Amino acid sequence: MKSRVLLFLACLLAGGNLFADDTQNGIFDPDFHTLEIRVEGYDMQPPVVTLGSNDRIVISFDELTDERSYLRYSLVHCDAMWRPSGLVESEFLEGFNQGEVEEYEYSDATTVNYIHYRIVIPNEQMRFTVSGNYLLRVYRENDPDRTLLQARFSVNENVVKIAGEATSRTDVDYNGSHQQLNFAVDVDREPIHNIYTDLKVVITQNGRDDNRQVLTAPQRVSGTSAYYEHLRSLIYPAGNEYRRFETVSVNYPGMNVAEIVYADPYYHMRLYDDVPRADSRFVYDMTQHGRFKIREYNSDYSDVAADYVVVHFKLDAPLMAGYDIFIDGDLTNRRFNPESRMHYDYTDNSYKASMLLKQGAYNYQYLAVPSGTMRGVSGVVEGDFYPTVNEYLIQVYYREPGGRYDRLLGTTVLFSGK
């Protein structure tokens, strides 16, 4: 027991203020890149698996180096708001809460050398015993107090039914610039102490954390169903379809790539200049809601064949006083930080940013964040258009009377415009 307490305290102290404020997906060492969190076999769905099923979470990433590092990982159980629940490892895991990153491969014939690592859980050494939110932390074997990267995923019990819709017929406009969620949660398979007060529902739009909504009470209850309808907090700005680019070849420009130049040690790919779309006509485009797919066009195994290239973004727009402009999508781990922030170039009146990215097909958008806040606004640059296809993840949590953690009873995904 003493060793478990010491391990938990070490986790609390690791990575600076990791568990005080920061439990988002993120990379904290400049040598590490391309964090992917997927359900095995389903690359384009939220990272949620079902407790007791054969589902597995695959977490992969690269280290830009010539030699393999000895890495380890551990898990922390979190509540519905992604704060550590306080459970010790024996309360949420079967096995040991420390695993070695054993799956790794060297990059193959790339200009930038890297090691590709892969973690698959649950595995023989580590299995979940309770539902809820989990944070996986990766660190060096000889430096366990320093977090290199962290990844979120959820484990779902799938014991409630969630049904609803995302519609453009909202309580603030009709086929305008918003979308509204209406849904019901049927708990007939799970006895709930008080449906009015004991359920907590969390909704995210396209994987964004900055505009997450949390509901602690339904609008009404009928029988075993809780109804969430006509709630102002469920009206979302509709946004716009994500922008796309492809860097799948260093020999010819892919989608939205204007120029390729090699300047030792990297290939540089300049995207076509972007412009604000708020005043433009809406154009439908089938996107992946901010996700990316690693791909090198001439290889059957892009995980180690894809190279790293510097991608240059430019948003041709006047200075937007009172806002910081950030690039949003899985390529930035959905973080508003110096790496995703665009800098204004007064010489040609545009916002610019450059990123070292692995070859692939990417989604992205520009979010305007009012100064002093951490919530992005889509309408300033991208516009808000009711036909936009958005992905809404609904997660229903329940803390039993006297319970010490939030069970994840069920999840579903609703799409607008479909």
Tab-separated table of C-alpha atoms in Angstrom:
chain	number	residue	atom	x	y	z
A	1	MET	CA	0.000	0.000	0.000
A	2	LYS	CA	2.824	2.399	0.819
A	3	SER	CA	4.305	1.956	-2.672
A	4	ARG	CA	0.919	2.702	-4.260
A	5	VAL	CA	0.540	5.890	-2.233
A	6	LEU	CA	4.039	6.987	-3.192
A	7	LEU	CA	3.296	6.279	-6.857
A	8	PHE	CA	0.068	8.301	-6.696
A	9	LEU	CA	1.863	11.229	-5.041
A	10	ALA	CA	4.586	11.032	-7.674
A	11	CYS	CA	1.921	11.222	-10.377
A	12	LEU	CA	0.409	14.280	-8.712
A	13	LEU	CA	3.761	16.022	-8.739
A	14	ALA	CA	4.763	14.950	-12.234
A	15	GLY	CA	4.866	17.252	-15.207
A	16	GLY	CA	4.671	20.540	-13.332
A	17	ASN	CA	1.000	21.350	-12.731
A	18	LEU	CA	-0.139	18.360	-14.776
A	19	PHE	CA	-3.059	17.431	-12.551
A	20	ALA	CA	-3.701	20.875	-11.104
A	21	ASP	CA	-4.917	22.383	-14.359
A	22	ASP	CA	-3.663	20.479	-17.364
A	23	THR	CA	-5.090	17.118	-18.302
A	24	GLN	CA	-5.577	17.865	-21.995
A	25	ASN	CA	-3.904	15.835	-24.683
A	26	GLY	CA	-0.451	17.275	-25.118
A	27	ILE	CA	3.250	16.902	-25.890
A	28	PHE	CA	5.689	18.574	-23.496
A	29	ASP	CA	9.066	17.668	-25.010
A	30	PRO	CA	10.170	19.218	-28.336
A	31	ASP	CA	11.642	15.916	-29.556
A	32	PHE	CA	8.225	14.224	-29.537
A	33	HIS	CA	5.612	14.664	-32.264
A	34	THR	CA	2.459	13.247	-33.882
A	35	LEU	CA	0.401	12.066	-30.933
A	36	GLU	CA	-2.436	9.823	-32.147
A	37	ILE	CA	-5.169	8.370	-29.915
A	38	ARG	CA	-7.399	5.906	-31.742
A	39	VAL	CA	-9.783	3.052	-31.186
A	40	GLU	CA	-8.124	0.043	-32.806
A	41	GLY	CA	-9.628	-0.450	-36.247
A	42	TYR	CA	-11.639	2.798	-36.137
A	43	ASP	CA	-9.371	5.749	-36.872
A	44	MET	CA	-12.096	8.337	-37.307
A	45	GLN	CA	-14.147	7.988	-34.138
A	46	PRO	CA	-13.706	9.461	-30.648
A	47	PRO	CA	-11.338	7.526	-28.334
A	48	VAL	CA	-14.008	5.691	-26.332
A	49	VAL	CA	-14.003	1.925	-25.688
A	50	THR	CA	-16.523	-0.307	-23.928
A	51	LEU	CA	-15.671	-1.906	-20.592
A	52	GLY	CA	-15.314	-5.693	-20.825
A	53	SER	CA	-15.300	-5.718	-24.638
A	54	ASN	CA	-12.510	-6.521	-27.072
A	55	ASP	CA	-12.076	-2.815	-27.839
A	56	ARG	CA	-8.557	-1.462	-27.467
A	57	ILE	CA	-7.065	2.013	-27.455
A	58	VAL	CA	-3.964	2.588	-29.579
A	59	ILE	CA	-1.713	5.515	-28.654
A	60	SER	CA	1.205	6.240	-30.970
A	61	PHE	CA	3.821	8.973	-31.257
A	62	ASP	CA	7.296	9.690	-32.635
A	63	GLU	CA	10.579	10.799	-31.106
A	64	LEU	CA	12.949	12.639	-33.442
A	65	THR	CA	16.163	10.807	-32.600
A	66	ASP	CA	18.503	8.119	-33.890
A	67	GLU	CA	18.284	5.743	-30.948
A	68	ARG	CA	15.396	4.234	-29.051
A	69	SER	CA	14.554	5.702	-25.642
A	70	TYR	CA	13.429	3.558	-22.720
A	71	LEU	CA	9.948	4.857	-22.031
A	72	ARG	CA	7.245	3.912	-19.562
A	73	TYR	CA	3.606	4.821	-19.125
A	74	SER	CA	1.016	4.864	-16.358
A	75	LEU	CA	-2.678	5.686	-16.028
A	76	VAL	CA	-4.674	8.070	-13.875
A	77	HIS	CA	-8.419	7.703	-13.450
A	78	CYS	CA	-10.254	11.029	-13.859
A	79	ASP	CA	-13.722	12.366	-13.119
A	80	ALA	CA	-16.190	13.735	-15.669
A	81	MET	CA	-14.282	17.049	-15.769
A	82	TRP	CA	-10.923	15.325	-16.355
A	83	ARG	CA	-9.688	15.964	-12.829
A	84	PRO	CA	-7.958	13.035	-11.067
A	85	SER	CA	-10.641	11.059	-9.261
A	86	GLY	CA	-8.358	10.085	-6.388
A	87	LEU	CA	-8.748	6.349	-6.962
A	88	VAL	CA	-5.574	4.377	-6.374
A	89	GLU	CA	-4.474	1.920	-9.032
A	90	SER	CA	-5.962	-1.183	-7.385
A	91	GLU	CA	-9.401	0.459	-7.573
A	92	PHE	CA	-9.431	0.958	-11.342
A	93	LEU	CA	-6.877	-1.490	-12.772
A	94	GLU	CA	-6.144	-5.172	-12.817
A	95	GLY	CA	-2.377	-5.591	-13.009
A	96	PHE	CA	0.400	-3.042	-12.573
A	97	ASN	CA	0.052	0.653	-13.264
A	98	GLN	CA	3.399	0.946	-14.953
A	99	GLY	CA	4.089	-0.359	-18.417
A	100	GLU	CA	7.103	-0.344	-20.655
A	101	VAL	CA	6.717	1.040	-24.169
A	102	GLU	CA	7.888	-2.105	-25.928
A	103	GLU	CA	6.552	-1.551	-29.445
A	104	TYR	CA	8.855	0.696	-31.459
A	105	GLU	CA	10.215	0.950	-35.004
A	106	TYR	CA	12.869	3.044	-36.728
A	107	SER	CA	11.916	5.365	-39.560
A	108	ASP	CA	12.674	3.995	-43.004
A	109	ALA	CA	14.572	6.053	-45.611
A	110	THR	CA	13.392	9.436	-44.319
A	111	THR	CA	15.376	12.668	-44.266
A	112	VAL	CA	14.402	13.108	-40.612
A	113	ASN	CA	15.254	10.129	-38.414
A	114	TYR	CA	12.712	9.157	-35.779
A	115	ILE	CA	11.482	6.295	-33.629
A	116	HIS	CA	7.798	5.390	-33.875
A	117	TYR	CA	6.286	4.124	-30.605
A	118	ARG	CA	2.984	2.366	-30.002
A	119	ILE	CA	0.991	1.581	-26.846
A	120	VAL	CA	-2.068	-0.691	-26.936
A	121	ILE	CA	-4.356	-0.980	-23.917
A	122	PRO	CA	-5.849	-2.934	-22.302
A	123	ASN	CA	-3.098	-5.542	-22.477
A	124	GLU	CA	-1.861	-8.540	-20.493
A	125	GLN	CA	-0.257	-6.337	-17.844
A	126	MET	CA	-2.938	-3.666	-17.525
A	127	ARG	CA	-6.747	-3.988	-17.729
A	128	PHE	CA	-9.508	-1.554	-16.725
A	129	THR	CA	-11.908	-2.619	-14.001
A	130	VAL	CA	-14.121	0.496	-13.871
A	131	SER	CA	-15.530	2.913	-16.405
A	132	GLY	CA	-14.784	6.624	-16.662
A	133	ASN	CA	-12.102	8.907	-18.066
A	134	TYR	CA	-8.450	7.898	-18.212
A	135	LEU	CA	-5.263	9.894	-18.717
A	136	LEU	CA	-2.187	8.041	-19.946
A	137	ARG	CA	1.152	9.618	-19.111
A	138	VAL	CA	4.473	8.774	-20.857
A	139	TYR	CA	7.855	9.406	-19.233
A	140	ARG	CA	11.463	8.260	-19.459
A	141	GLU	CA	12.438	5.249	-17.415
A	142	ASN	CA	15.214	7.218	-15.687
A	143	ASP	CA	13.138	10.378	-15.161
A	144	PRO	CA	9.629	9.355	-14.021
A	145	ASP	CA	8.734	12.805	-12.666
A	146	ARG	CA	8.923	14.497	-16.073
A	147	THR	CA	5.935	14.000	-18.354
A	148	LEU	CA	6.851	13.774	-22.041
A	149	LEU	CA	3.286	13.548	-23.326
A	150	GLN	CA	-0.204	12.619	-22.170
A	151	ALA	CA	-3.296	11.218	-23.849
A	152	ARG	CA	-6.986	11.078	-22.937
A	153	PHE	CA	-9.479	8.312	-23.586
A	154	SER	CA	-12.710	7.038	-22.021
A	155	VAL	CA	-14.083	3.665	-20.965
A	156	ASN	CA	-17.837	3.320	-21.359
A	157	GLU	CA	-20.299	0.877	-19.741
A	158	ASN	CA	-22.923	1.226	-22.478
A	159	VAL	CA	-25.860	0.670	-20.076
A	160	VAL	CA	-28.028	3.677	-21.022
A	161	LYS	CA	-29.710	4.640	-24.281
A	162	ILE	CA	-29.071	8.092	-25.744
A	163	ALA	CA	-31.149	9.329	-28.670
A	164	GLY	CA	-31.456	12.790	-30.163
A	165	GLU	CA	-30.700	15.172	-32.991
A	166	ALA	CA	-28.569	18.153	-33.918
A	167	THR	CA	-30.762	20.593	-35.805
A	168	SER	CA	-30.468	24.021	-37.392
A	169	ARG	CA	-33.978	24.906	-36.165
A	170	THR	CA	-32.826	26.518	-32.949
A	171	ASP	CA	-34.359	28.714	-30.270
A	172	VAL	CA	-32.283	31.692	-31.477
A	173	ASP	CA	-32.525	31.362	-35.264
A	174	TYR	CA	-33.937	29.148	-38.030
A	175	ASN	CA	-31.453	27.845	-40.577
A	176	GLY	CA	-29.115	30.620	-39.482
A	177	SER	CA	-25.717	30.439	-37.795
A	178	HIS	CA	-26.406	27.988	-34.955
A	179	GLN	CA	-27.175	24.360	-34.237
A	180	GLN	CA	-29.125	22.994	-31.305
A	181	LEU	CA	-28.920	19.608	-29.612
A	182	ASN	CA	-31.993	17.894	-28.217
A	183	PHE	CA	-31.668	14.425	-26.715
A	184	ALA	CA	-32.995	12.001	-24.140
A	185	VAL	CA	-31.209	9.560	-21.838
A	186	ASP	CA	-33.106	6.367	-20.963
A	187	VAL	CA	-31.781	4.725	-17.781
A	188	ASP	CA	-34.207	1.806	-17.588
A	189	ARG	CA	-31.313	-0.704	-17.464
A	190	GLU	CA	-29.497	1.077	-14.633
A	191	PRO	CA	-31.111	2.095	-11.337
A	192	ILE	CA	-30.357	5.772	-10.666
A	193	HIS	CA	-30.891	7.226	-7.204
A	194	ASN	CA	-32.209	10.583	-8.503
A	195	ILE	CA	-32.365	11.207	-12.241
A	196	TYR	CA	-32.854	14.955	-11.688
A	197	THR	CA	-29.613	15.468	-9.745
A	198	ASP	CA	-27.290	12.490	-10.131
A	199	LEU	CA	-26.540	12.466	-13.874
A	200	LYS	CA	-23.850	14.644	-15.402
A	201	VAL	CA	-23.820	15.018	-19.182
A	202	VAL	CA	-20.780	16.351	-21.048
A	203	ILE	CA	-20.968	17.458	-24.696
A	204	THR	CA	-18.066	18.281	-26.996
A	205	GLN	CA	-18.167	19.602	-30.547
A	206	ASN	CA	-15.599	18.135	-32.967
A	207	GLY	CA	-13.284	17.114	-30.137
A	208	ARG	CA	-12.823	20.675	-28.881
A	209	ASP	CA	-12.323	21.152	-25.163
A	210	ASP	CA	-12.652	24.944	-25.079
A	211	ASN	CA	-16.416	25.038	-25.747
A	212	ARG	CA	-17.334	21.891	-23.815
A	213	GLN	CA	-20.754	21.996	-22.157
A	214	VAL	CA	-21.656	20.289	-18.876
A	215	LEU	CA	-25.270	19.651	-17.854
A	216	THR	CA	-26.078	18.733	-14.260
A	217	ALA	CA	-29.879	18.586	-14.595
A	218	PRO	CA	-32.334	17.691	-17.364
A	219	GLN	CA	-35.142	19.966	-18.448
A	220	ARG	CA	-37.672	17.297	-17.519
A	221	VAL	CA	-37.996	13.627	-16.562
A	222	SER	CA	-40.619	11.157	-17.687
A	223	GLY	CA	-40.470	7.612	-16.348
A	224	THR	CA	-36.896	6.384	-16.768
A	225	SER	CA	-35.972	9.015	-19.361
A	226	ALA	CA	-34.275	12.364	-18.766
A	227	TYR	CA	-34.918	14.950	-21.506
A	228	TYR	CA	-32.468	17.697	-22.473
A	229	GLU	CA	-34.383	19.991	-24.806
A	230	HIS	CA	-34.603	23.727	-25.493
A	231	LEU	CA	-31.569	24.476	-23.295
A	232	ARG	CA	-29.564	27.571	-24.158
A	233	SER	CA	-26.311	25.779	-23.343
A	234	LEU	CA	-27.073	23.263	-26.089
A	235	ILE	CA	-27.105	25.909	-28.824
A	236	TYR	CA	-23.728	25.930	-30.573
A	237	PRO	CA	-22.304	28.298	-33.184
A	238	ALA	CA	-22.395	26.174	-36.330
A	239	GLY	CA	-18.881	26.981	-37.539
A	240	ASN	CA	-17.716	25.945	-40.981
A	241	GLU	CA	-16.315	22.835	-42.625
A	242	TYR	CA	-12.680	22.238	-41.692
A	243	ARG	CA	-9.992	23.269	-44.144
A	244	ARG	CA	-7.769	20.538	-45.574
A	245	PHE	CA	-4.285	19.962	-46.920
A	246	GLU	CA	-2.223	16.932	-47.931
A	247	THR	CA	1.549	16.566	-47.671
A	248	VAL	CA	1.651	12.956	-48.846
A	249	SER	CA	4.520	13.498	-51.322
A	250	VAL	CA	7.725	15.526	-51.230
A	251	ASN	CA	7.944	15.291	-55.033
A	252	TYR	CA	4.738	17.017	-56.014
A	253	PRO	CA	2.344	19.425	-54.250
A	254	GLY	CA	-0.696	17.762	-52.729
A	255	MET	CA	-4.066	19.288	-51.895
A	256	ASN	CA	-3.755	22.972	-50.897
A	257	VAL	CA	0.067	22.877	-51.131
A	258	ALA	CA	1.420	25.713	-53.268
A	259	GLU	CA	5.158	25.050	-53.121
A	260	ILE	CA	7.734	22.491	-51.947
A	261	VAL	CA	11.314	23.517	-51.193
A	262	TYR	CA	14.106	21.534	-49.565
A	263	ALA	CA	16.296	23.480	-47.147
A	264	ASP	CA	18.533	21.160	-45.144
A	265	PRO	CA	17.460	19.365	-42.985
A	266	TYR	CA	13.751	19.695	-43.860
A	267	TYR	CA	11.389	19.845	-46.771
A	268	HIS	CA	9.258	22.991	-46.521
A	269	MET	CA	5.700	23.035	-47.826
A	270	ARG	CA	3.939	26.367	-48.223
A	271	LEU	CA	0.168	26.167	-48.252
A	272	TYR	CA	-1.911	28.379	-50.487
A	273	ASP	CA	-2.829	31.602	-48.714
A	274	ASP	CA	-6.007	31.262	-46.681
A	275	VAL	CA	-8.586	34.028	-46.385
A	276	PRO	CA	-11.426	34.572	-43.905
A	277	ARG	CA	-14.650	32.800	-44.880
A	278	ALA	CA	-17.098	34.599	-42.583
A	279	ASP	CA	-18.524	36.664	-45.453
A	280	SER	CA	-18.233	33.977	-48.101
A	281	ARG	CA	-20.796	31.518	-49.391
A	282	PHE	CA	-20.924	28.196	-47.548
A	283	VAL	CA	-19.357	25.299	-49.460
A	284	TYR	CA	-19.917	21.741	-48.234
A	285	ASP	CA	-16.839	19.553	-47.895
A	286	MET	CA	-16.609	16.075	-46.385
A	287	THR	CA	-14.002	16.437	-43.626
A	288	GLN	CA	-12.849	14.438	-40.619
A	289	HIS	CA	-13.848	17.043	-38.012
A	290	GLY	CA	-10.292	18.133	-37.260
A	291	ARG	CA	-8.533	14.769	-37.393
A	292	PHE	CA	-5.507	13.787	-39.464
A	293	LYS	CA	-4.290	10.636	-41.195
A	294	ILE	CA	-0.573	9.893	-41.572
A	295	ARG	CA	0.207	8.894	-45.145
A	296	GLU	CA	3.098	8.739	-47.576
A	297	TYR	CA	1.783	8.108	-51.066
A	298	ASN	CA	4.484	5.625	-52.107
A	299	SER	CA	4.400	3.367	-49.049
A	300	ASP	CA	2.139	0.680	-47.628
A	301	TYR	CA	3.350	1.451	-44.114
A	302	SER	CA	3.345	5.184	-43.603
A	303	ASP	CA	3.934	5.044	-39.829
A	304	VAL	CA	7.672	4.752	-40.462
A	305	ALA	CA	7.911	5.806	-44.137
A	306	ALA	CA	6.298	9.245	-43.815
A	307	ASP	CA	8.806	12.077	-43.420
A	308	TYR	CA	8.665	15.224	-41.329
A	309	VAL	CA	8.168	18.482	-43.233
A	310	VAL	CA	7.772	22.107	-42.198
A	311	VAL	CA	4.304	23.330	-43.137
A	312	HIS	CA	3.825	27.093	-43.533
A	313	PHE	CA	0.378	28.617	-42.912
A	314	LYS	CA	-0.702	32.093	-43.962
A	315	LEU	CA	-4.037	33.758	-43.271
A	316	ASP	CA	-4.389	36.848	-45.444
A	317	ALA	CA	-6.418	39.113	-43.159
A	318	PRO	CA	-6.192	42.479	-41.409
A	319	LEU	CA	-5.171	42.545	-37.758
A	320	MET	CA	-8.103	41.457	-35.616
A	321	ALA	CA	-7.842	43.660	-32.543
A	322	GLY	CA	-8.842	41.980	-29.317
A	323	TYR	CA	-8.303	38.453	-30.631
A	324	ASP	CA	-5.489	35.945	-30.837
A	325	ILE	CA	-5.713	33.598	-33.829
A	326	PHE	CA	-4.963	29.920	-33.313
A	327	ILE	CA	-4.815	26.871	-35.581
A	328	ASP	CA	-7.258	24.272	-34.274
A	329	GLY	CA	-7.362	20.549	-34.938
A	330	ASP	CA	-5.722	17.334	-33.800
A	331	LEU	CA	-2.507	18.557	-35.420
A	332	THR	CA	-2.163	21.024	-32.502
A	333	ASN	CA	-3.707	18.663	-29.895
A	334	ARG	CA	-6.546	21.231	-29.656
A	335	ARG	CA	-4.361	23.476	-27.507
A	336	PHE	CA	-4.173	27.252	-27.470
A	337	ASN	CA	-0.430	27.593	-26.910
A	338	PRO	CA	2.618	29.234	-28.543
A	339	GLU	CA	2.915	26.383	-31.055
A	340	SER	CA	-0.641	26.831	-32.374
A	341	ARG	CA	-0.774	30.643	-32.144
A	342	MET	CA	-0.360	32.651	-35.346
A	343	HIS	CA	1.832	35.743	-35.401
A	344	TYR	CA	0.890	38.860	-37.295
A	345	ASP	CA	3.256	40.018	-40.041
A	346	TYR	CA	2.778	43.743	-40.537
A	347	THR	CA	4.913	43.757	-43.705
A	348	ASP	CA	2.246	41.953	-45.734
A	349	ASN	CA	-0.779	42.230	-43.413
A	350	SER	CA	-1.250	38.564	-42.667
A	351	TYR	CA	-1.167	35.980	-39.896
A	352	LYS	CA	1.544	33.318	-40.189
A	353	ALA	CA	2.633	30.129	-38.474
A	354	SER	CA	4.933	27.205	-39.246
A	355	MET	CA	4.794	23.664	-37.876
A	356	LEU	CA	6.891	20.529	-38.193
A	357	LEU	CA	4.357	17.869	-39.205
A	358	LYS	CA	4.524	14.284	-40.372
A	359	GLN	CA	3.373	13.677	-43.930
A	360	GLY	CA	-0.327	13.042	-44.219
A	361	ALA	CA	-3.818	14.392	-44.786
A	362	TYR	CA	-4.829	17.063	-42.277
A	363	ASN	CA	-7.912	19.003	-41.165
A	364	TYR	CA	-7.625	22.413	-39.539
A	365	GLN	CA	-9.503	25.623	-38.857
A	366	TYR	CA	-8.740	29.084	-37.497
A	367	LEU	CA	-10.254	30.027	-34.144
A	368	ALA	CA	-10.273	33.572	-32.794
A	369	VAL	CA	-9.742	33.630	-29.029
A	370	PRO	CA	-10.734	36.880	-27.275
A	371	SER	CA	-7.804	38.301	-25.336
A	372	GLY	CA	-7.727	37.091	-21.752
A	373	THR	CA	-9.941	34.063	-22.429
A	374	MET	CA	-9.414	30.444	-23.493
A	375	ARG	CA	-12.564	29.900	-25.546
A	376	GLY	CA	-12.379	30.029	-29.316
A	377	VAL	CA	-14.864	31.761	-31.605
A	378	SER	CA	-15.466	30.257	-35.028
A	379	GLY	CA	-17.469	33.075	-36.597
A	380	VAL	CA	-14.713	35.706	-36.733
A	381	VAL	CA	-12.560	33.922	-39.324
A	382	GLU	CA	-14.424	30.846	-40.506
A	383	GLY	CA	-18.006	32.037	-40.231
A	384	ASP	CA	-20.996	30.177	-38.780
A	385	PHE	CA	-23.190	28.348	-41.283
A	386	TYR	CA	-26.115	26.118	-40.321
A	387	PRO	CA	-25.439	23.340	-42.932
A	388	THR	CA	-21.990	22.596	-41.458
A	389	VAL	CA	-21.571	18.941	-40.522
A	390	ASN	CA	-20.368	18.846	-36.915
A	391	GLU	CA	-19.659	15.861	-34.674
A	392	TYR	CA	-21.182	16.097	-31.179
A	393	LEU	CA	-20.004	13.580	-28.584
A	394	ILE	CA	-22.455	13.103	-25.691
A	395	GLN	CA	-21.194	11.327	-22.547
A	396	VAL	CA	-23.417	10.473	-19.574
A	397	TYR	CA	-21.773	10.101	-16.141
A	398	TYR	CA	-23.189	8.943	-12.837
A	399	ARG	CA	-21.737	9.127	-9.338
A	400	GLU	CA	-23.551	6.773	-6.999
A	401	PRO	CA	-24.494	8.070	-3.518
A	402	GLY	CA	-21.317	7.775	-1.467
A	403	GLY	CA	-19.343	6.896	-4.604
A	404	ARG	CA	-15.814	8.137	-5.196
A	405	TYR	CA	-15.738	8.323	-8.987
A	406	ASP	CA	-17.867	9.158	-12.019
A	407	ARG	CA	-19.037	6.102	-13.929
A	408	LEU	CA	-19.412	6.603	-17.662
A	409	LEU	CA	-22.789	4.985	-18.301
A	410	GLY	CA	-23.020	5.659	-22.008
A	411	THR	CA	-21.893	7.694	-24.989
A	412	THR	CA	-23.197	8.509	-28.434
A	413	VAL	CA	-22.257	10.711	-31.370
A	414	LEU	CA	-24.740	12.979	-33.160
A	415	PHE	CA	-24.004	14.655	-36.464
A	416	SER	CA	-25.558	17.881	-37.640
A	417	GLY	CA	-26.558	18.238	-41.264
A	418	LYS	CA	-27.183	14.508	-41.681
